[in-house]
Amino acid sequence: MAATFSSALDVHFAVSQSDPKRPIFFTKRLKHQNPSQRFCISCKTSKSSSSSSSKPQQNPLEEQSPNKTQSLSEQLQPLSTTTLPKKDQAARLSSNPKSTWVNPSKPKRSVLSLQRQKRSPHAYNPQLRELKLFAKKLNDCENNEGAFLSVLEQFPHQPNRENSLLILNSLKPWQKAYLFFNWLKTNNFFPMETIFYNVMMKYLRLGGQFEVIEELANEMVSNEIPLDNITYSTIISCARRCYHFDKAVEWFERMYRTGLMPDEVTYSAILDVYAKLGKVEEVISLYERGVASGWKPDMVTFSVLAKMFGVAGDYEGIKYVLQEMKSVEVKPNLVVYNTLIEAMGRAGKPGFARNLFEDLIESGLTPNEKTLTAIAKIYGKARWEKDALKLWEEMKSKNWPVDFILYNTLLTMFADIGLVEEAEQLFIDMKRSENFKPDSWSYTAMLNIYASGGNVDKAMELFEEMFEVGVELNVMGTTCLIQCLGKTRRIDELVRAFTVSIQQEIEPDDRLCGCLLSVVSLCDNREDIDKVLACLHQANPRLVEFVELIEDEKSSLDTVKEEFRRVLSDTKDDARRPFCNCLIDICRSKNLHERAHDLLYLGTLYGLYPRLHNRTADEWSLNVRTLSVGAAKTALEEWMGTLAKIVKRGEALPELFSAQTGTGTHKFAQGLSNSFGSHLKELGAPFKNSEDKVGCFVATREDLLLWLQSKIPSSSTVIS
């Protein structure tokens, strides 16, 4: 009688890597899922029983994989729908299960641990010294194919896997490594393995040769040489470096379809690729899947996220990054701090940027040139004088590092805030230094400071000095100087400065043209106006023709409208409203008030003043923050005329009216608020300075109604 025995065995089954229903990337097994299944196996010594038992039984828990593989975009769904299994979902077993013993005393393997090849035992190779000398000989030979192949004929031993890999790892540059790699393939000394392709691809990545890398990858597929984690990581990171973002995504999706798990480098690289492609949702989905499956993001990842949200000016996104860093207990390094500070600056949050800078200092890190440049730009744009001075003092007392860009940024910051003495001292320090001599932008910043303060003599001295020391003038410096000369009515010097700039091949831009337009509005006599217009004609003839058109009272509104549209179409977006402001100022300076109102109407029609009026149930307001003095006066008159019509029709009015001019934070601001307040007094309008808001004038319904009713009998659209 045949002997029989039975035993219960623990057999561990690995999940099939080819399962297309597998959750994307980093899905980790839940605790309630049993990774093993207990079977009772019965064995008999009889031949019949042996033959029958050799036929594999169909696993009742095994599921049939669907034919269609889901794309990466279809996999990027919320975690609740893809990562968490359904309650009735059965465990999947691979068709070829393997028994695996797990040592309970060792820590669990990292989710993203790399599948790297075993290192070749070069250290135990007795031929190591001889092979290194031969590799040096290859590196020292001429960088051409003939010379290289000639040296290869002197290979000291029969090429094999170990000595060939050592030589390949020792060659420079990538062209020589590629010649050696192809020589190995051509002579077929031994089967080429994945590790040889990986080493070669790393050389090619350093050389930015993505097309060659992709050829090798396709060659591996054709020759059935497996692409491992390192292969895909090198391909994807090289595609990103070479700005082939679509290719990086393509190979990442191919990697996913093979069932390989990306490592930290690949994961950070593909997040950066998606961010550069503007695929914010995909970035967030990939990030959250990784964290949910046990992956701990590194500094590179958070830097990518911060930069993505910062470029978009997404303040909520930046806050999300900070919260995530706190949740995974990652402290920012200097690179991440720099990225976050720059991001806060783009998002228009100077207060949060300052908090981050203070956190950086408190954490024990020392800011570098990039940090200080970013925070200086933010302080200058926000016009924060105290913070700017504090930063400057800290830089000097703590001897923080500086570079040329930082010096110029500090000068610009001082110019934005109007800190003349500090700027002059820094400018002197730059002149005395050996490595940071003032350049064109340094002089421009100083010209801007003197121009804003109306110090025309120092501005002209600086202008002359630029030619003496051989510093080239730029269009921004020309604009600052012309603005300064125009404000002080030194028209002849203005013409000379403009002529010199043209001789220096400076190409006038819209900002310079706008500056010349503003000077026209300031001129007191026709002779000066014609001199400035002659300069403007060299820069923008059509603009001069339009000035002449609006000066002619016979020009119809339709004609002005059509020509104004043409002028705006030739002007950059950020210069269109300043042009309109200056043109209105010119009309008011010539007592062409009706034409000024026409231009304000056309500016509103073409979207140049989108937030000029605002109405709520309790308050109607006029916002003239972005208008020039003349344009603001025109807008006020237009508003009062409209309100007079509403009163005449007997329509309801709100309780409160307000006019907001804002308050110039620049030390040398022209003072729109003061000019506007003076005009209110001239009109006799019952607006008073608000006690709660600076640069805001308010009037009650009762007071304004009485004043408007006193103006109604004139039946004039414009209250004057």
XYZ file of C-alpha atoms in Angstrom:
720
model
C 0.000 0.000 0.000
C 1.406 3.357 -1.004
C 2.460 5.558 1.872
C 0.776 8.925 2.120
C 1.412 12.057 4.142
C -0.103 15.451 4.358
C 1.129 18.766 5.761
C -0.126 22.316 6.016
C 2.296 24.760 4.320
C 2.434 28.564 4.259
C 2.917 29.574 0.670
C 3.405 33.283 -0.096
C 2.085 34.494 -3.409
C 3.438 37.662 -5.039
C 0.964 39.974 -6.726
C 1.379 39.816 -10.485
C 3.274 42.823 -11.741
C 1.458 42.639 -15.055
C -1.972 43.059 -13.485
C -3.490 46.059 -15.261
C -5.935 46.685 -12.417
C -3.062 47.279 -10.047
C -3.308 50.740 -8.375
C -0.806 53.197 -9.742
C 2.754 53.435 -8.370
C 2.862 53.187 -4.604
C -0.146 51.189 -3.431
C 0.737 49.350 -0.237
C -1.037 46.258 1.053
C -3.610 46.918 3.736
C -3.259 45.179 7.055
C -6.528 43.243 6.740
C -5.402 41.613 3.474
C -3.771 38.233 4.069
C -0.623 37.956 1.935
C -0.493 34.168 2.235
C -2.921 31.301 1.728
C -2.786 28.006 3.655
C -3.168 24.816 1.563
C -3.147 21.169 2.558
C -0.926 19.213 0.119
C -1.230 15.435 0.013
C 1.568 13.312 -1.475
C 1.502 9.575 -2.410
C 4.311 7.269 -3.519
C 2.243 5.556 -6.230
C 2.913 6.525 -9.842
C -0.718 7.115 -10.533
C -1.062 9.526 -7.698
C 2.191 11.207 -8.655
C 1.112 11.746 -12.208
C -2.251 13.059 -11.183
C -0.787 15.431 -8.630
C 1.634 16.865 -11.171
C -1.218 18.556 -13.033
C -1.602 22.062 -11.628
C -4.980 22.939 -10.203
C -6.768 26.121 -11.237
C -6.545 28.660 -8.429
C -10.136 29.595 -7.525
C -9.025 33.057 -6.330
C -7.178 33.971 -9.517
C -8.910 36.620 -11.666
C -8.677 37.102 -15.379
C -6.907 40.320 -16.343
C -8.842 42.561 -18.680
C -7.481 43.111 -22.160
C -7.505 46.905 -22.024
C -4.782 48.650 -19.996
C -5.828 51.897 -18.373
C -3.841 54.996 -19.293
C -1.969 57.022 -16.707
C -4.535 59.816 -16.808
C -7.312 57.306 -16.058
C -5.335 56.094 -13.071
C -4.995 59.616 -11.656
C -8.245 59.502 -9.706
C -8.914 60.268 -6.034
C -7.398 57.832 -3.587
C -10.761 56.673 -2.333
C -11.704 55.239 -5.738
C -8.473 53.553 -6.753
C -6.098 52.954 -3.870
C -8.534 51.512 -1.311
C -9.944 48.084 -2.334
C -13.631 47.272 -2.218
C -14.904 45.169 0.655
C -15.784 42.257 -1.604
C -12.564 42.426 -3.654
C -10.767 39.094 -3.634
C -7.026 38.829 -3.256
C -5.179 38.347 -6.519
C -2.494 35.647 -6.897
C 0.109 35.484 -9.600
C 0.079 32.619 -12.041
C 3.569 31.572 -10.929
C 3.672 31.986 -7.149
C 7.020 31.889 -5.359
C 7.672 31.121 -1.744
C 9.389 33.985 0.078
C 10.780 33.962 3.587
C 10.678 37.285 5.435
C 13.038 37.924 8.336
C 10.885 39.517 11.058
C 13.937 40.997 12.767
C 14.816 43.227 9.813
C 12.965 46.453 9.021
C 10.374 46.484 6.264
C 11.758 47.258 2.844
C 11.283 50.844 1.678
C 8.493 51.478 -0.742
C 10.928 53.075 -3.153
C 14.065 50.982 -2.618
C 16.025 50.670 -5.838
C 16.359 47.462 -7.873
C 20.062 47.900 -8.467
C 22.467 45.434 -9.980
C 25.086 43.723 -7.884
C 28.422 45.452 -7.962
C 31.190 43.728 -9.831
C 34.020 42.586 -7.538
C 36.591 45.029 -8.963
C 38.296 45.345 -5.611
C 39.250 41.658 -5.710
C 40.434 41.734 -9.326
C 44.209 41.170 -9.459
C 44.306 42.894 -12.857
C 42.786 46.092 -11.453
C 45.938 48.231 -11.568
C 46.770 47.158 -15.099
C 43.214 47.853 -16.286
C 43.180 51.318 -14.713
C 46.419 52.185 -16.515
C 44.874 51.020 -19.782
C 41.773 53.109 -19.127
C 44.026 56.138 -18.577
C 45.715 55.408 -21.874
C 42.330 55.432 -23.604
C 41.393 58.715 -21.957
C 44.688 60.328 -22.975
C 44.509 59.353 -26.643
C 43.227 61.694 -29.344
C 39.486 62.237 -29.374
C 38.767 60.527 -32.685
C 37.581 57.068 -33.617
C 40.741 55.927 -35.405
C 43.102 56.749 -32.548
C 40.739 55.257 -29.979
C 40.267 51.942 -31.815
C 44.016 51.716 -32.345
C 44.594 51.833 -28.589
C 41.785 49.321 -27.999
C 43.785 46.716 -29.950
C 46.219 46.763 -27.018
C 43.560 45.524 -24.535
C 45.718 43.704 -21.931
C 43.349 40.755 -21.409
C 40.489 39.010 -23.119
C 37.496 41.361 -22.633
C 34.930 39.929 -20.236
C 32.053 41.286 -18.199
C 34.128 42.450 -15.235
C 37.097 44.109 -16.910
C 34.929 45.674 -19.636
C 32.606 47.200 -17.052
C 35.592 48.625 -15.183
C 36.957 50.236 -18.364
C 33.537 51.609 -19.342
C 33.145 53.220 -15.917
C 36.550 54.909 -16.261
C 36.254 56.605 -19.657
C 35.798 60.319 -20.369
C 34.131 62.039 -22.178
C 30.902 60.357 -23.263
C 32.067 60.102 -26.891
C 34.892 57.734 -25.921
C 32.611 55.726 -23.657
C 30.174 55.380 -26.564
C 32.944 54.184 -28.907
C 34.001 51.552 -26.365
C 30.407 50.494 -25.784
C 29.807 49.990 -29.496
C 33.126 48.134 -29.817
C 31.991 45.659 -27.168
C 28.682 45.107 -28.953
C 30.290 44.706 -32.385
C 32.839 42.105 -31.250
C 30.263 40.206 -29.158
C 32.755 39.192 -26.476
C 29.915 38.369 -24.063
C 26.160 38.969 -23.838
C 25.414 42.639 -23.171
C 23.506 43.108 -19.947
C 21.319 45.866 -18.551
C 24.089 47.294 -16.411
C 26.214 48.144 -19.472
C 23.349 50.077 -21.025
C 22.712 51.859 -17.724
C 26.322 52.995 -17.378
C 26.380 54.170 -20.990
C 23.095 56.055 -20.572
C 24.460 57.914 -17.556
C 27.380 59.114 -19.677
C 24.959 60.229 -22.387
C 22.778 62.007 -19.837
C 25.767 64.085 -18.736
C 26.301 64.980 -22.387
C 22.635 65.838 -22.943
C 22.271 63.160 -25.629
C 18.651 62.175 -25.137
C 18.115 60.998 -28.709
C 20.991 58.498 -28.376
C 19.660 57.332 -25.023
C 16.252 56.689 -26.554
C 17.873 54.711 -29.386
C 19.648 52.506 -26.840
C 16.423 52.003 -24.894
C 14.582 50.891 -28.031
C 17.532 48.628 -28.850
C 17.182 46.994 -25.432
C 13.508 46.353 -26.080
C 14.258 44.850 -29.516
C 16.995 42.573 -28.116
C 14.847 41.603 -25.103
C 17.310 43.113 -22.644
C 15.261 44.113 -19.593
C 14.949 47.788 -18.706
C 15.169 48.134 -14.936
C 14.453 50.974 -12.540
C 17.810 52.630 -13.210
C 17.267 52.533 -16.962
C 13.908 54.279 -16.790
C 15.148 56.753 -14.205
C 18.058 57.765 -16.457
C 15.834 58.110 -19.533
C 13.225 60.216 -17.731
C 15.694 62.483 -15.937
C 17.652 63.055 -19.181
C 14.441 63.908 -21.048
C 13.649 66.456 -18.357
C 17.134 67.995 -18.498
C 16.898 68.303 -22.283
C 13.395 69.841 -22.024
C 11.752 66.903 -23.798
C 8.913 66.927 -21.275
C 6.480 64.962 -23.456
C 9.094 62.218 -23.863
C 9.630 62.113 -20.100
C 5.910 61.546 -19.580
C 5.849 58.925 -22.348
C 8.649 56.867 -20.790
C 7.170 57.253 -17.336
C 3.916 55.765 -18.577
C 5.849 52.924 -20.235
C 7.612 52.309 -16.939
C 4.285 52.142 -15.161
C 2.867 49.653 -17.664
C 5.809 47.288 -17.046
C 5.022 47.220 -13.328
C 8.327 48.764 -12.194
C 8.179 51.102 -9.223
C 9.856 54.518 -9.584
C 12.584 55.494 -7.161
C 12.903 58.834 -5.391
C 14.922 60.424 -8.198
C 12.466 59.370 -10.891
C 9.502 60.412 -8.838
C 10.857 63.904 -8.151
C 11.847 64.260 -11.818
C 8.410 63.361 -13.164
C 6.719 65.679 -10.655
C 8.912 68.478 -11.990
C 7.999 67.544 -15.567
C 4.276 67.642 -14.850
C 4.769 70.971 -13.056
C 6.602 72.472 -16.050
C 3.811 71.246 -18.326
C 1.320 73.048 -16.089
C -0.454 69.829 -15.095
C -1.105 70.859 -11.514
C -3.819 68.269 -10.862
C -1.549 65.427 -12.015
C 1.252 66.694 -9.759
C -1.005 66.794 -6.707
C -2.501 63.391 -7.492
C 0.914 61.754 -7.913
C 2.212 63.418 -4.776
C -0.740 62.358 -2.632
C -0.591 58.773 -3.918
C 3.064 58.550 -3.025
C 2.534 59.881 0.498
C -0.490 57.621 1.035
C 1.560 54.570 0.101
C 4.407 55.301 2.497
C 6.759 57.463 0.451
C 8.412 60.345 2.305
C 8.954 63.344 0.017
C 12.368 64.962 0.033
C 13.549 68.545 -0.330
C 13.680 68.300 -4.122
C 10.006 67.392 -4.249
C 8.928 70.283 -2.035
C 11.096 72.643 -4.050
C 9.292 71.496 -7.215
C 5.876 72.002 -5.621
C 6.785 75.414 -4.216
C 8.155 76.590 -7.557
C 5.070 75.356 -9.418
C 2.683 77.246 -7.153
C 4.994 80.236 -6.925
C 5.224 80.762 -10.688
C 1.432 80.694 -10.832
C 1.207 83.085 -7.870
C -0.999 80.514 -6.130
C -0.902 81.520 -2.491
C -3.156 78.665 -1.370
C -0.877 76.212 -3.151
C 2.168 77.606 -1.359
C 0.364 77.229 1.974
C -0.395 73.620 0.997
C 3.330 72.958 0.499
C 4.174 74.423 3.909
C 1.482 72.309 5.575
C 2.728 69.152 3.850
C 6.293 69.799 4.942
C 5.086 70.160 8.505
C 2.952 67.014 8.314
C 5.856 64.815 7.168
C 8.247 66.566 9.584
C 10.603 67.858 6.907
C 12.496 71.022 7.775
C 13.236 73.262 4.798
C 16.814 73.640 3.674
C 18.189 76.811 2.123
C 17.125 75.845 -1.406
C 13.510 75.281 -0.348
C 13.481 78.485 1.714
C 14.701 80.423 -1.327
C 12.031 78.900 -3.523
C 9.287 79.622 -0.996
C 10.402 83.224 -0.462
C 10.470 83.867 -4.219
C 7.063 82.193 -4.521
C 5.579 84.446 -1.843
C 6.976 87.444 -3.692
C 5.273 86.380 -6.937
C 2.048 85.742 -5.061
C 2.118 89.285 -3.705
C 2.488 88.235 -0.060
C 5.451 90.237 1.286
C 4.436 89.627 4.898
C 4.640 85.858 4.531
C 7.944 86.209 2.662
C 9.318 88.189 5.600
C 8.102 85.511 8.049
C 9.852 82.813 6.021
C 13.058 84.861 5.969
C 12.916 85.266 9.747
C 12.268 81.515 10.159
C 15.319 80.842 7.998
C 17.505 82.955 10.281
C 16.058 81.401 13.445
C 16.667 77.881 12.111
C 20.408 78.566 12.085
C 20.802 78.765 8.308
C 22.779 81.564 6.689
C 21.056 83.270 3.763
C 22.972 83.255 0.512
C 23.043 85.753 -2.337
C 19.875 84.308 -3.871
C 17.955 84.599 -0.591
C 18.977 88.192 -0.038
C 18.250 89.162 -3.636
C 14.739 87.736 -3.403
C 13.881 89.424 -0.101
C 15.388 92.750 -1.244
C 13.163 92.714 -4.340
C 10.126 92.022 -2.168
C 10.906 94.797 0.327
C 11.545 97.263 -2.484
C 8.318 96.435 -4.285
C 6.349 96.685 -1.028
C 8.123 99.987 -0.206
C 8.978 98.738 3.285
C 11.577 101.249 4.421
C 12.141 99.887 7.952
C 12.555 96.299 6.782
C 14.868 97.390 3.973
C 17.096 99.311 6.387
C 17.107 96.399 8.834
C 18.143 94.030 6.061
C 20.935 96.358 5.003
C 22.281 96.674 8.547
C 22.159 92.897 9.096
C 24.016 92.279 5.865
C 26.836 94.570 6.954
C 27.021 93.426 10.581
C 26.788 89.691 9.861
C 28.960 89.836 6.749
C 26.457 87.932 4.643
C 27.604 86.969 1.136
C 26.952 89.333 -1.762
C 27.302 89.164 -5.526
C 26.864 91.614 -8.358
C 23.154 90.877 -8.840
C 22.520 91.469 -5.136
C 24.342 94.817 -5.194
C 22.187 96.044 -8.071
C 19.034 94.675 -6.436
C 19.845 96.601 -3.251
C 20.339 99.777 -5.276
C 16.976 99.207 -6.944
C 15.376 98.599 -3.546
C 16.767 101.890 -2.246
C 15.518 103.612 -5.397
C 12.020 102.146 -4.992
C 11.829 103.354 -1.400
C 13.707 106.631 -1.886
C 16.616 105.936 0.492
C 19.109 108.324 -1.105
C 21.936 108.263 1.482
C 22.002 104.461 1.704
C 22.021 104.167 -2.082
C 24.870 106.669 -2.429
C 26.963 104.841 0.185
C 26.403 101.493 -1.505
C 27.255 103.017 -4.885
C 30.530 104.362 -3.456
C 31.322 100.918 -1.998
C 30.784 99.376 -5.433
C 33.169 101.889 -7.025
C 35.845 101.056 -4.458
C 35.469 97.287 -4.811
C 37.518 95.253 -7.280
C 34.848 92.721 -8.217
C 31.611 94.720 -8.190
C 32.200 97.848 -10.236
C 28.933 99.642 -11.129
C 27.483 98.668 -14.494
C 24.708 100.107 -16.635
C 21.965 98.908 -14.269
C 23.800 100.313 -11.239
C 23.924 103.760 -12.820
C 20.283 103.416 -13.900
C 19.208 102.756 -10.320
C 21.028 105.894 -9.163
C 19.518 107.925 -12.008
C 16.110 106.682 -10.889
C 16.757 107.852 -7.321
C 17.864 111.336 -8.396
C 15.071 111.612 -10.959
C 12.411 110.658 -8.408
C 13.756 113.215 -5.955
C 14.072 115.935 -8.572
C 17.832 116.251 -8.039
C 18.581 117.100 -11.646
C 22.152 118.326 -11.066
C 23.326 115.016 -9.606
C 21.434 113.153 -12.311
C 23.297 115.096 -15.014
C 26.645 114.544 -13.246
C 25.962 110.837 -13.199
C 24.943 110.948 -16.870
C 28.271 112.581 -17.798
C 30.194 110.154 -15.584
C 28.753 107.173 -17.442
C 30.468 108.295 -20.646
C 33.718 109.079 -18.850
C 34.027 105.567 -17.354
C 32.701 103.848 -20.471
C 29.415 102.530 -19.067
C 26.760 102.060 -21.727
C 23.490 103.913 -21.374
C 20.269 101.865 -21.555
C 16.682 102.826 -22.313
C 15.672 102.734 -18.643
C 18.428 105.170 -17.704
C 17.390 107.472 -20.528
C 13.777 107.371 -19.349
C 14.733 108.243 -15.761
C 16.884 111.159 -16.894
C 14.232 112.565 -19.259
C 11.624 112.304 -16.515
C 13.875 114.265 -14.171
C 14.660 116.958 -16.753
C 11.017 117.218 -17.771
C 9.778 117.809 -14.226
C 12.227 120.679 -13.800
C 11.349 122.108 -17.272
C 14.951 121.819 -18.509
C 13.813 121.032 -22.020
C 17.052 121.833 -23.898
C 19.015 119.400 -21.722
C 16.216 116.873 -22.212
C 16.567 117.138 -25.985
C 20.344 116.704 -25.711
C 19.987 113.623 -23.504
C 17.486 112.094 -25.928
C 19.731 112.849 -28.908
C 22.725 111.245 -27.196
C 20.684 108.123 -26.422
C 19.654 107.818 -30.076
C 23.292 108.221 -31.108
C 24.129 105.422 -28.662
C 21.636 103.249 -30.612
C 19.160 103.149 -27.743
C 15.805 102.003 -29.124
C 12.956 103.954 -27.469
C 10.272 101.759 -25.903
C 6.687 102.486 -24.841
C 7.795 103.576 -21.385
C 10.127 106.221 -22.819
C 7.369 107.403 -25.175
C 4.989 107.676 -22.226
C 7.583 109.718 -20.352
C 7.865 112.148 -23.284
C 4.054 112.392 -23.402
C 3.954 113.309 -19.713
C 6.575 116.015 -20.313
C 4.387 117.485 -23.065
C 1.587 117.910 -20.517
C 4.000 119.812 -18.224
C 5.336 122.267 -20.805
C 4.240 125.891 -20.396
C 4.852 127.232 -23.927
C 4.455 126.032 -27.482
C 8.157 126.175 -28.252
C 8.987 123.602 -25.546
C 6.049 121.434 -26.599
C 7.307 121.334 -30.173
C 10.828 120.375 -29.011
C 9.530 117.448 -26.990
C 7.144 116.359 -29.743
C 10.065 116.387 -32.188
C 11.840 113.871 -29.923
C 8.679 111.811 -29.622
C 8.254 111.818 -33.400
C 11.581 109.970 -33.752
C 10.330 107.307 -31.359
C 6.627 107.023 -32.278
C 5.338 109.126 -35.220
C 1.776 107.804 -34.956
C 1.538 108.959 -31.347
C 2.520 112.505 -32.359
C -0.099 112.468 -35.118
C -2.715 111.464 -32.552
C -1.697 114.331 -30.235
C -2.191 116.731 -33.126
C -5.568 115.130 -33.864
C -6.974 115.584 -30.345
C -5.702 119.181 -30.236
C -7.878 119.948 -33.236
C -11.341 120.740 -31.879
C -12.855 119.947 -35.291
C -11.901 116.257 -34.975
C -15.015 114.158 -34.436
C -15.355 111.596 -31.668
C -15.599 108.779 -34.218
C -12.315 109.840 -35.813
C -10.600 110.103 -32.431
C -12.019 106.723 -31.444
C -10.674 104.970 -34.548
C -7.209 106.541 -34.340
C -7.008 105.849 -30.604
C -7.753 102.198 -31.265
C -4.854 102.072 -33.728
C -2.494 103.706 -31.243
C -3.438 101.184 -28.542
C -3.025 98.241 -30.917
C 0.623 99.291 -31.459
C 1.225 99.677 -27.715
C 2.097 97.012 -25.146
C -0.609 96.187 -22.635
C 1.161 97.636 -19.608
C 1.709 100.988 -21.365
C -1.823 101.553 -22.692
C -3.340 103.043 -19.539
C -0.318 105.350 -18.920
C -0.665 106.586 -22.521
C -4.331 107.390 -21.965
C -3.556 109.128 -18.664
C -0.905 111.315 -20.303
C -3.162 112.192 -23.242
C -5.897 113.279 -20.822
C -3.328 115.390 -18.942
C -2.300 117.055 -22.226
C -5.929 117.915 -22.987
C -6.479 119.426 -19.542
C -3.268 121.448 -19.776
C -4.660 122.993 -22.980
C -8.126 123.509 -21.440
C -9.601 120.894 -23.797
C -11.844 119.477 -21.042
C -14.445 118.007 -23.385
C -11.728 116.115 -25.258
C -10.351 114.885 -21.911
C -13.774 113.431 -21.112
C -13.862 111.817 -24.576
C -10.536 110.091 -23.903
C -11.678 108.910 -20.461
C -14.777 107.444 -22.101
C -12.673 105.702 -24.767
C -10.238 104.424 -22.146
C -13.129 102.922 -20.202
C -14.590 101.515 -23.429
C -11.312 99.755 -24.301
C -10.947 98.294 -20.800
C -8.144 100.521 -19.518
C -10.000 101.375 -16.283
C -11.778 98.158 -15.264
C -12.273 98.984 -11.571
C -12.988 102.682 -11.798
C -16.498 102.388 -10.306
C -17.904 100.076 -7.661
C -21.453 99.911 -6.283
C -22.949 98.148 -3.291
C -26.315 98.597 -1.601
C -24.772 100.891 1.009
C -21.925 102.605 -0.831
C -20.923 103.866 -4.272
C -17.223 104.509 -4.807
C -14.795 105.937 -7.345
C -11.322 104.374 -7.484
C -8.695 106.619 -9.110
C -5.572 104.894 -7.757
C -4.245 104.046 -11.242
C -5.057 107.423 -12.814
C -2.866 110.473 -13.298
C -3.808 113.725 -11.602
C -5.551 115.074 -14.702
C -7.315 111.792 -15.413
C -8.464 111.548 -11.773
C -9.943 115.052 -11.901
C -11.714 114.176 -15.147
C -13.095 110.961 -13.649
C -14.400 112.880 -10.616
C -16.160 115.424 -12.820
C -17.669 112.660 -14.929
C -18.891 110.855 -11.807
C -20.484 113.973 -10.360
C -22.211 114.617 -13.679
C -23.621 111.101 -13.718
C -24.844 111.418 -10.119
C -26.524 114.725 -10.998
C -28.491 112.957 -13.736
C -29.511 110.210 -11.282
C -30.728 112.802 -8.786
C -32.648 114.605 -11.524
C -34.419 111.322 -12.416
C -35.302 110.805 -8.738
C -33.570 107.438 -8.432
C -32.525 105.972 -5.072
C -29.043 106.664 -3.711
C -26.921 104.766 -1.147
C -26.053 106.083 2.301
C -22.375 106.701 1.566
C -20.149 107.857 -1.311
C -16.353 107.513 -1.402
C -13.457 108.417 -3.680
C -10.239 106.452 -3.210
C -6.894 107.828 -4.332
C -4.695 105.543 -2.275
C -1.535 106.807 -0.629
C 1.828 106.818 -2.353
C 4.317 104.763 -0.322
C 7.266 106.176 -2.279
C 9.029 109.018 -0.505
C 8.944 111.068 -3.713
C 5.367 110.245 -4.773
C 3.674 113.135 -6.592
C 0.754 113.226 -4.210
C -2.378 112.292 -6.133
C -4.322 112.457 -2.882
C -3.363 116.101 -2.284
C -4.179 117.199 -5.844
C -7.476 115.340 -5.792
C -8.424 116.874 -2.446
C -7.656 120.349 -3.796
C -9.882 119.728 -6.793
C -12.737 118.667 -4.517
C -12.437 121.983 -2.724
C -12.457 123.858 -6.044
C -15.687 122.119 -6.994
C -17.136 122.704 -3.546
C -18.020 118.995 -3.323
C -18.901 117.861 0.246
C -16.200 115.151 0.422
C -13.982 114.972 3.487
C -10.933 112.922 4.400
C -11.913 109.576 5.872
C -10.887 109.018 9.488
C -10.527 105.270 8.913
C -8.707 105.135 5.562
C -5.787 107.205 4.329
C -6.265 108.461 0.788
C -10.040 108.105 0.923
C -12.619 110.893 0.702
C -16.208 110.280 1.863
C -19.548 112.092 1.667
C -22.983 111.253 3.041
C -26.070 110.983 0.882
C -27.702 114.022 2.464
C -24.699 116.305 1.955
C -24.058 115.159 -1.597
C -27.739 115.370 -2.531
C -27.970 119.011 -1.445
C -24.837 119.893 -3.393
C -25.961 118.081 -6.547
C -29.397 119.703 -6.451
C -27.723 123.087 -6.373
C -25.893 122.128 -9.575
C -28.849 120.669 -11.489
C -30.243 123.960 -12.847
C -27.106 124.365 -14.942
C -28.176 121.226 -16.892
C -24.531 120.513 -17.514
C -23.170 117.020 -17.840
C -19.883 118.115 -16.379
C -19.943 119.665 -12.931
C -17.328 122.383 -12.876
